[in-house]
Coordinates of C-alpha atoms in Angstrom, one line a residue:
M1202 CA -13.8 70.4 -35.1
R1203 CA -14.8 73.7 -34.8
F1204 CA -15.0 73.4 -38.8
S1205 CA -16.9 70.1 -39.0
L1206 CA -19.6 72.0 -36.2
R1207 CA -20.1 75.0 -38.2
L1208 CA -20.6 73.0 -41.6
S1209 CA -23.1 70.7 -39.8
T1210 CA -24.7 73.4 -38.4
T1211 CA -25.0 75.3 -42.1
L1212 CA -26.3 71.9 -43.7
S1213 CA -28.7 71.2 -41.0
A1214 CA -30.0 75.0 -41.6
T1215 CA -30.3 74.6 -45.0
A1216 CA -32.2 71.3 -44.9
L1217 CA -34.8 72.4 -42.7
A1218 CA -35.3 75.6 -44.8
A1219 CA -35.8 73.1 -47.6
L1220 CA -38.2 71.2 -45.6
L1221 CA -40.1 74.6 -44.4
T1222 CA -39.7 75.6 -48.1
P1223 CA -43.5 74.8 -50.7
A1224 CA -42.6 73.2 -53.4
G1225 CA -44.9 75.3 -55.1
P1226 CA -48.4 75.8 -54.6
A1227 CA -50.9 73.4 -53.3
N1228 CA -53.5 73.7 -56.2
A1229 CA -51.1 73.2 -59.1
D1230 CA -52.3 71.0 -61.9
T1231 CA -49.7 68.4 -62.8
A1232 CA -50.5 66.5 -66.6
L1233 CA -50.8 63.0 -66.5
L1234 CA -51.1 62.5 -69.9
T1235 CA -50.4 64.6 -72.9
C1236 CA -52.1 64.1 -76.3
T1237 CA -52.2 64.8 -80.2
E1238 CA -55.4 63.7 -82.0
S1239 CA -57.0 63.8 -85.2
T1240 CA -60.7 63.9 -85.2
T1241 CA -63.4 64.1 -87.8
A1242 CA -66.6 65.8 -87.7
T1243 CA -70.0 65.1 -89.9
Y1244 CA -72.7 67.1 -89.5
S1245 CA -76.4 65.9 -90.9
P1246 CA -77.7 67.7 -92.9
A1247 CA -74.7 69.6 -94.0
I1248 CA -74.2 73.2 -92.4
V1249 CA -74.9 76.0 -94.4
N1250 CA -75.4 79.9 -94.1
T1251 CA -78.8 79.7 -92.1
P1252 CA -78.7 78.1 -89.2
Q1253 CA -80.6 75.1 -88.2
G1254 CA -80.8 72.3 -86.2
I1255 CA -77.3 69.9 -87.1
T1256 CA -76.6 65.9 -85.4
V1257 CA -72.6 66.0 -85.0
N1258 CA -70.9 62.9 -85.3
A1259 CA -67.6 63.0 -84.5
S1260 CA -64.4 60.4 -84.2
G1261 CA -60.7 60.3 -84.1
S1262 CA -57.9 59.1 -82.6
A1263 CA -55.1 60.0 -80.1
S1264 CA -51.5 59.4 -79.5
C1265 CA -50.5 59.8 -75.8
T1266 CA -47.6 60.3 -73.5
G1267 CA -47.6 60.3 -69.6
L1268 CA -48.6 58.8 -66.6
P1269 CA -49.9 55.8 -66.1
P1270 CA -47.7 53.7 -68.3
G1271 CA -50.2 51.5 -70.8
Y1272 CA -52.4 54.6 -72.0
T1273 CA -50.5 55.3 -75.1
S1274 CA -53.3 55.4 -77.7
A1275 CA -56.9 55.9 -77.5
T1276 CA -60.4 56.4 -80.2
T1277 CA -62.8 59.3 -79.4
S1278 CA -66.2 59.6 -80.1
D1279 CA -68.8 62.2 -79.7
Q1280 CA -72.0 63.4 -80.7
Y1281 CA -74.7 65.9 -80.0
T1282 CA -77.1 68.2 -81.2
V1283 CA -76.8 71.6 -81.8
T1284 CA -77.9 74.6 -83.9
L1285 CA -75.4 75.8 -86.1
G1286 CA -75.2 77.6 -89.5
C1287 CA -71.6 78.5 -91.2
T1288 CA -71.4 81.3 -89.2
D1289 CA -71.3 80.2 -85.8
L1290 CA -70.1 76.5 -87.2
L1291 CA -67.8 75.8 -83.9
Q1292 CA -69.8 77.9 -81.3
F1293 CA -71.0 74.7 -79.6
P1294 CA -71.0 75.4 -75.3
T1295 CA -70.9 72.0 -74.2
G1296 CA -70.3 68.1 -75.3
T1297 CA -68.9 65.0 -74.2
K1298 CA -66.4 63.0 -75.9
T1299 CA -65.5 59.6 -74.9
Y1300 CA -62.0 58.3 -75.2
T1301 CA -61.7 54.1 -75.6
W1302 CA -58.1 53.8 -74.6
N1303 CA -55.2 50.7 -75.8
N1304 CA -56.1 48.7 -73.1
S1305 CA -60.0 49.0 -73.5
A1306 CA -60.5 51.5 -70.8
T1307 CA -62.9 54.0 -70.9
S1308 CA -62.7 57.7 -70.4
T1309 CA -65.9 60.6 -70.6
F1310 CA -64.8 64.1 -71.4
S1311 CA -67.6 66.6 -70.7
F1312 CA -66.8 70.0 -71.7
T1313 CA -67.5 73.4 -72.0
R1314 CA -66.2 75.9 -75.0
I1315 CA -64.1 78.4 -73.9
N1316 CA -62.9 80.1 -77.0
N1317 CA -62.8 80.4 -80.5
R1318 CA -60.7 82.2 -82.5
V1319 CA -59.3 82.6 -86.4
V1320 CA -55.1 82.4 -86.0
N1321 CA -53.5 82.5 -89.5
G1322 CA -56.2 81.1 -91.3
T1323 CA -57.4 78.2 -89.3
T1324 CA -60.5 78.1 -86.3
V1325 CA -59.2 77.7 -83.4
V1326 CA -61.4 75.7 -80.5
E1327 CA -60.1 75.6 -77.1
L1328 CA -62.3 73.3 -74.7
I1329 CA -61.9 72.9 -70.5
G1330 CA -63.5 70.4 -68.7
S1331 CA -63.4 67.0 -66.5
I1332 CA -63.2 63.2 -66.8
T1333 CA -67.0 62.7 -65.5
A1334 CA -66.9 58.8 -65.8
G1335 CA -64.3 56.0 -66.0
T1336 CA -60.6 55.9 -65.9
F1337 CA -59.5 59.5 -64.7
Q1338 CA -62.9 60.1 -63.2
G1339 CA -62.0 63.8 -61.8
A1340 CA -59.3 64.6 -63.5
V1341 CA -59.1 68.4 -65.1
V1342 CA -59.1 68.2 -69.2
N1343 CA -57.6 71.1 -71.3
A1344 CA -58.1 70.5 -74.8
T1345 CA -57.4 72.6 -78.7
A1346 CA -58.7 71.5 -81.7
T1347 CA -58.1 73.6 -85.0
A1348 CA -59.7 73.0 -88.3
L1349 CA -58.4 74.7 -91.8
N1350 CA -60.7 77.7 -92.6
S1351 CA -61.0 76.3 -96.5
Q1352 CA -62.8 73.6 -95.4
L1353 CA -66.0 76.3 -95.1
D1354 CA -65.8 77.4 -98.6
A1355 CA -68.4 75.2 -99.0
C1356 CA -70.9 77.3 -97.0
S1357 CA -72.4 79.0 -99.8
T1358 CA -72.7 75.9 -102.2
T1359 CA -73.4 72.4 -101.2
G1360 CA -72.9 72.7 -97.5
V1361 CA -70.0 71.5 -95.0
S1362 CA -70.9 68.3 -93.9
E1363 CA -67.3 67.3 -92.6
L1364 CA -64.5 69.1 -91.1
D1365 CA -60.9 67.7 -90.0
Y1366 CA -59.3 68.8 -86.7
T1367 CA -56.4 68.5 -85.6
G1368 CA -55.5 69.2 -81.6
A1369 CA -54.0 68.5 -78.6
L1370 CA -55.0 67.3 -75.0
A1371 CA -54.0 67.5 -71.6
I1372 CA -55.6 65.3 -68.7
L1373 CA -54.5 66.6 -65.4
D1374 CA -54.2 65.8 -62.3
L1375 CA -56.1 67.0 -59.6

């Protein structure tokens, strides 16, 4: 009998401690969806060494996993106008990108560029923002896109009229 009482007291204290111990920070983000992306951006007129007004049109596709089920792929599009030259090609400060999901729902990602660096011969751009309209509205988004620097060889000749990016996207729960 004494053993049973001790065991139940020990279990009760353990259960109480588990209930009172926080599971983690209250503001921790949890990934809803993670995606791999492939995007082609076209520049008009072509980007050359001298900065000029450029219209950027980008379109691509994403393959995703996570929750909720049914959001497994998307097509993307975005357009903006910015002053660019080859030396500051990826220096755009803000923009939007619209995702059209495989179930026809849409999400608008409004972003700010937070980092741009060259790593092992590729340009890496990091974006952060949120879904400002549509499905997942209010969710935080982190994205990374990379472009091979070898595509920039045309800067001193015909100009860069197109770049191909690959990347990753995480849509985080609030």
